[in-house]
Amino acid sequence: MSSEATILARLPESVRVERLKSFRLIPRIETYPAVVSLAQTVAGKLGLLTCFALLLWQAGSSVGLVLPCLAAATFFPKKRHLVVMLATIGFTLAAFLMAGPGAYPTLVCVAIVFVLGSLLIWLATREQRNFVGRHALLVLFGTFTGLILLGCYLPARGQSTASLWMFTGVLGSYVWFIGYALLDNETKPARELGLEIGSLRPFWGSTATPFPSGSACLRQIEAKDAEALAVTQLKGLKLLAWATVLSLTEGGYNWFFHDYLRIPHFEKALYLHSVHTPVPWHLCWASLILFYFHKLFTISIWGHQVIACCRMAGFAALRNTYRPLSSTSVAEFFNRYYFYYKELLVYFFFFPTFLRLPARLGKLRVSVGIFMAACVGNTYYHFTREIGYIEEHGLGQSIVTFQVFFFYTVVLAVAIAISRRRNRPDESLGFFRCTLRPAILVSMFYCLLSIFSTTDRNYPLSEHLRFLGHLFFLD
Amino acid sequence: MDHKAEIHAYVAEILEQKDDKDPFTDSSSLLNTGRIDSMDVVDIFLFLEKKFGVRIDSGRFKKSQVDTVDAIAALVSTNLPANS
């Protein structure tokens, strides 16, 4: 045993636990005054950008596009909003120009969405007397939903219908971004156009879910001085380094379990089970558990890379995924797993429901709000995201084949509502009963639920339920 | 105890439940720094309703209104029932 290990073994248990808790694989460099000072110098900034670029390159990101934007935001922090706006517009244009002339009609749709979105934001901030201004969010989502219905029920299937679907698809990819801009500006006029436009699918990346939650959030979390910028960027670098560690770990994990041990991927296990090819129950369990961890790895790595770029641009955004395995309740896991998506559901579905219900309903309002967010909102978000499928198969078929995901949202909503009503375990019960056991149970719940958390539409709900039954010898 | 002190004490209670022992002032950012999350905001709203009889207007609610104790106290002041 080394001398350090001997000293550690002699320490009281509480001290050892504290030391273990504070252990960091990647040191907290943003707390070292010398490093923070260095990161404020030209040499330090260049060093930071170089390290960041190397990690980005290792991750396979387009360094050539991202790095100039990050460098501009680093060396001209007072022009940050302008940089973000130009980078966002530049990235959007570059994506379409690289795709070739076939993508130009989509680019026209993007331009129309930008113009109409800006008009709606302007109406919401300046024209509170007219209906559109007062109910801008309702108008936005009403129009979006109306366009989908129109596309489904238009009798003619010609060029005009194809254009309508194209526009609806583009609007769908921006709708939550414009929604946040409306939420943020309902009471105050838009002050900084650069940040407003820059927050519409910003250059650091996102899905249909804004990362972070809109321009108002960006305004509040941006680094206000040189020291804050240095700390934020060091945190960004650390996060990207952590994403790299996770990425390498995932590579080894995939090789060991799927290539070396030949445990089938979950999709394959589900397929084999659906065609009545016997798959031993223990292999089904193994593929499901690996699938669950694979999802954790994927969302963590991707989210960390996006937030790391956002931090490098000078915005102290919170991590998208933060220690989900330490969650001791279903609600806590949902919060820690995909933070910005949960925020979207909360601000667009939970609060509007919760705040409108009468106070006499007490805590029932919370349960109803959770159902509206985790079930109705979750379903709406995912259903309307797949415009191509709806266009091809029609509304009826799209709804029927969405049964698996809908089942998932119902179970999730009920579980979160129950979890919110339960008290946290008493700390006096000890580490195992207070922390470890609840964390394992929560992970088991989400692991089993991941059988249904798919929008693939490959199998009916009965097949997924049959797979679940097989895990417990119920087939 | 005035509004702000009661709100501060309640927020401290929430943070303690989360094992967050770092000090905070009335102007410390809580929501944007991740020390409280949107579901904690729900608990704060329920507390404000019960303690001060405040109802938050759903059309006017913004995240910045619950980011600090100062902001929450301002929210309470503007939404207090007329007879209080």
Short mmCIF file of C-alpha atoms in Angstrom, two decimals, chain A residues 275-441:
data_model
loop_
_atom_site.label_atom_id
_atom_site.label_comp_id
_atom_site.label_asym_id
_atom_site.label_seq_id
_atom_site.Cartn_x
_atom_site.Cartn_y
_atom_site.Cartn_z
CA VAL A 275 -40.28 -12.24 -34.74
CA HIS A 276 -40.49 -14.97 -32.08
CA THR A 277 -36.80 -15.82 -32.21
CA PRO A 278 -36.00 -16.93 -28.69
CA VAL A 279 -33.65 -14.58 -26.86
CA PRO A 280 -32.68 -15.74 -23.35
CA TRP A 281 -34.19 -13.56 -20.64
CA HIS A 282 -30.79 -12.68 -19.20
CA LEU A 283 -29.62 -11.39 -22.61
CA CYS A 284 -32.77 -9.27 -22.86
CA TRP A 285 -32.02 -7.81 -19.44
CA ALA A 286 -28.39 -7.19 -20.42
CA SER A 287 -29.34 -5.48 -23.69
CA LEU A 288 -31.90 -3.30 -21.92
CA ILE A 289 -29.48 -2.24 -19.18
CA LEU A 290 -26.79 -1.50 -21.77
CA PHE A 291 -29.34 0.49 -23.80
CA TYR A 292 -30.21 2.52 -20.71
CA PHE A 293 -26.56 3.36 -20.06
CA HIS A 294 -25.97 4.01 -23.75
CA LYS A 295 -28.74 6.64 -23.66
CA LEU A 296 -27.18 8.21 -20.57
CA PHE A 297 -23.79 8.35 -22.29
CA THR A 298 -25.21 9.75 -25.53
CA ILE A 299 -27.25 12.54 -23.98
CA SER A 300 -24.44 13.48 -21.58
CA ILE A 301 -21.72 13.63 -24.25
CA TRP A 302 -23.82 15.58 -26.75
CA GLY A 303 -25.26 17.98 -24.14
CA HIS A 304 -21.85 18.61 -22.58
CA GLN A 305 -20.37 19.47 -26.00
CA VAL A 306 -23.14 21.98 -26.73
CA ILE A 307 -22.97 23.61 -23.29
CA ALA A 308 -19.16 23.69 -23.41
CA CYS A 309 -19.33 25.75 -26.64
CA CYS A 310 -21.98 27.99 -25.11
CA ARG A 311 -19.73 28.59 -22.09
CA MET A 312 -16.75 29.29 -24.33
CA ALA A 313 -18.87 31.96 -26.02
CA GLY A 314 -19.20 33.61 -22.58
CA PHE A 315 -22.54 32.30 -21.28
CA ALA A 316 -22.50 30.48 -17.95
CA ALA A 317 -25.15 27.95 -18.95
CA LEU A 318 -26.06 25.09 -16.65
CA ARG A 319 -25.22 21.55 -17.72
CA ASN A 320 -27.93 19.72 -19.63
CA THR A 321 -27.27 16.43 -17.86
CA TYR A 322 -26.05 16.47 -14.29
CA ARG A 323 -25.37 13.26 -12.35
CA PRO A 324 -28.67 11.54 -13.23
CA LEU A 325 -27.61 8.32 -11.50
CA SER A 326 -27.50 10.13 -8.14
CA SER A 327 -31.23 10.93 -8.37
CA THR A 328 -33.24 9.59 -5.46
CA SER A 329 -36.65 10.26 -7.00
CA VAL A 330 -38.28 9.89 -10.41
CA ALA A 331 -38.90 13.67 -10.59
CA GLU A 332 -35.27 14.42 -9.74
CA PHE A 333 -34.01 12.09 -12.48
CA PHE A 334 -36.26 13.79 -15.03
CA ASN A 335 -34.75 17.11 -14.00
CA ARG A 336 -31.17 15.88 -14.14
CA TYR A 337 -31.36 13.78 -17.32
CA TYR A 338 -32.34 16.38 -19.96
CA PHE A 339 -32.56 19.67 -18.10
CA TYR A 340 -33.40 22.02 -21.00
CA TYR A 341 -36.15 19.79 -22.33
CA LYS A 342 -37.65 19.58 -18.86
CA GLU A 343 -37.43 23.38 -18.62
CA LEU A 344 -39.29 23.67 -21.94
CA LEU A 345 -42.08 21.41 -20.71
CA VAL A 346 -42.29 23.28 -17.42
CA TYR A 347 -42.45 26.78 -18.91
CA PHE A 348 -44.74 25.99 -21.86
CA PHE A 349 -47.06 23.45 -20.25
CA PHE A 350 -46.68 23.15 -16.48
CA PHE A 351 -46.79 26.79 -15.37
CA PRO A 352 -49.60 27.89 -17.73
CA THR A 353 -51.72 25.02 -16.33
CA PHE A 354 -50.68 25.34 -12.70
CA LEU A 355 -51.13 29.11 -12.52
CA ARG A 356 -54.54 29.06 -14.22
CA LEU A 357 -56.13 26.40 -12.01
CA PRO A 358 -58.03 27.69 -8.97
CA ALA A 359 -56.06 27.81 -5.71
CA ARG A 360 -58.72 25.78 -3.88
CA LEU A 361 -57.48 22.70 -5.74
CA GLY A 362 -54.29 22.88 -3.65
CA LYS A 363 -51.57 20.42 -4.56
CA LEU A 364 -53.82 18.71 -7.11
CA ARG A 365 -52.84 21.60 -9.37
CA VAL A 366 -49.26 20.35 -9.24
CA SER A 367 -50.31 16.86 -10.36
CA VAL A 368 -52.47 18.24 -13.18
CA GLY A 369 -49.63 20.54 -14.26
CA ILE A 370 -47.20 17.61 -14.26
CA PHE A 371 -49.60 15.58 -16.40
CA MET A 372 -49.95 18.46 -18.86
CA ALA A 373 -46.17 18.80 -19.10
CA ALA A 374 -44.85 15.22 -18.94
CA CYS A 375 -47.70 13.63 -20.90
CA VAL A 376 -49.55 16.18 -23.08
CA GLY A 377 -46.60 18.52 -23.72
CA ASN A 378 -44.14 15.67 -24.13
CA THR A 379 -46.43 13.98 -26.66
CA TYR A 380 -47.11 17.22 -28.55
CA TYR A 381 -43.40 18.04 -28.77
CA HIS A 382 -42.39 14.64 -30.12
CA PHE A 383 -45.42 14.16 -32.36
CA THR A 384 -45.07 17.53 -34.09
CA ARG A 385 -41.32 17.02 -34.46
CA GLU A 386 -41.90 14.28 -37.01
CA ILE A 387 -43.48 16.35 -39.75
CA GLY A 388 -42.05 14.10 -42.48
CA TYR A 389 -43.79 11.03 -41.07
CA ILE A 390 -47.13 12.84 -40.73
CA GLU A 391 -46.82 14.11 -44.31
CA GLU A 392 -46.11 10.64 -45.63
CA HIS A 393 -48.55 8.55 -43.59
CA GLY A 394 -51.33 10.96 -42.69
CA LEU A 395 -52.63 12.06 -39.30
CA GLY A 396 -54.61 8.92 -38.43
CA GLN A 397 -51.76 6.48 -39.00
CA SER A 398 -49.30 8.84 -37.27
CA ILE A 399 -51.46 8.94 -34.16
CA VAL A 400 -52.00 5.16 -34.09
CA THR A 401 -48.31 4.36 -34.50
CA PHE A 402 -47.44 6.85 -31.76
CA GLN A 403 -49.08 4.61 -29.14
CA VAL A 404 -45.80 3.37 -27.64
CA PHE A 405 -44.47 6.85 -26.91
CA PHE A 406 -47.86 7.99 -25.64
CA PHE A 407 -47.92 5.05 -23.21
CA TYR A 408 -44.43 6.11 -22.08
CA THR A 409 -45.56 9.69 -21.41
CA VAL A 410 -48.61 8.55 -19.40
CA VAL A 411 -46.52 6.27 -17.17
CA LEU A 412 -43.83 8.96 -16.82
CA ALA A 413 -46.35 11.66 -15.85
CA VAL A 414 -48.05 9.46 -13.26
CA ALA A 415 -44.69 8.42 -11.80
CA ILE A 416 -43.42 12.01 -11.56
CA ALA A 417 -46.68 13.16 -9.96
CA ILE A 418 -46.48 10.37 -7.36
CA SER A 419 -42.78 11.05 -6.82
CA ARG A 420 -43.48 14.76 -6.18
CA ARG A 421 -46.03 13.90 -3.49
CA ARG A 422 -43.70 11.57 -1.62
CA ASN A 423 -41.35 12.88 1.06
CA ARG A 424 -37.61 12.47 0.73
CA PRO A 425 -36.20 9.57 2.80
CA ASP A 426 -34.93 10.66 6.20
CA GLU A 427 -31.15 11.08 6.25
CA SER A 428 -31.01 9.35 9.62
CA LEU A 429 -31.85 6.09 7.82
CA GLY A 430 -28.27 5.98 6.59
CA PHE A 431 -26.57 6.04 3.20
CA PHE A 432 -27.99 2.75 1.90
CA ARG A 433 -31.67 3.38 2.70
CA CYS A 434 -31.61 7.15 2.15
CA THR A 435 -29.45 7.42 -0.97
CA LEU A 436 -28.28 4.19 -2.58
CA ARG A 437 -31.50 2.16 -2.54
CA PRO A 438 -33.71 5.00 -3.90
CA ALA A 439 -31.09 5.76 -6.59
CA ILE A 440 -31.03 2.11 -7.71
CA LEU A 441 -34.84 1.91 -7.73
#
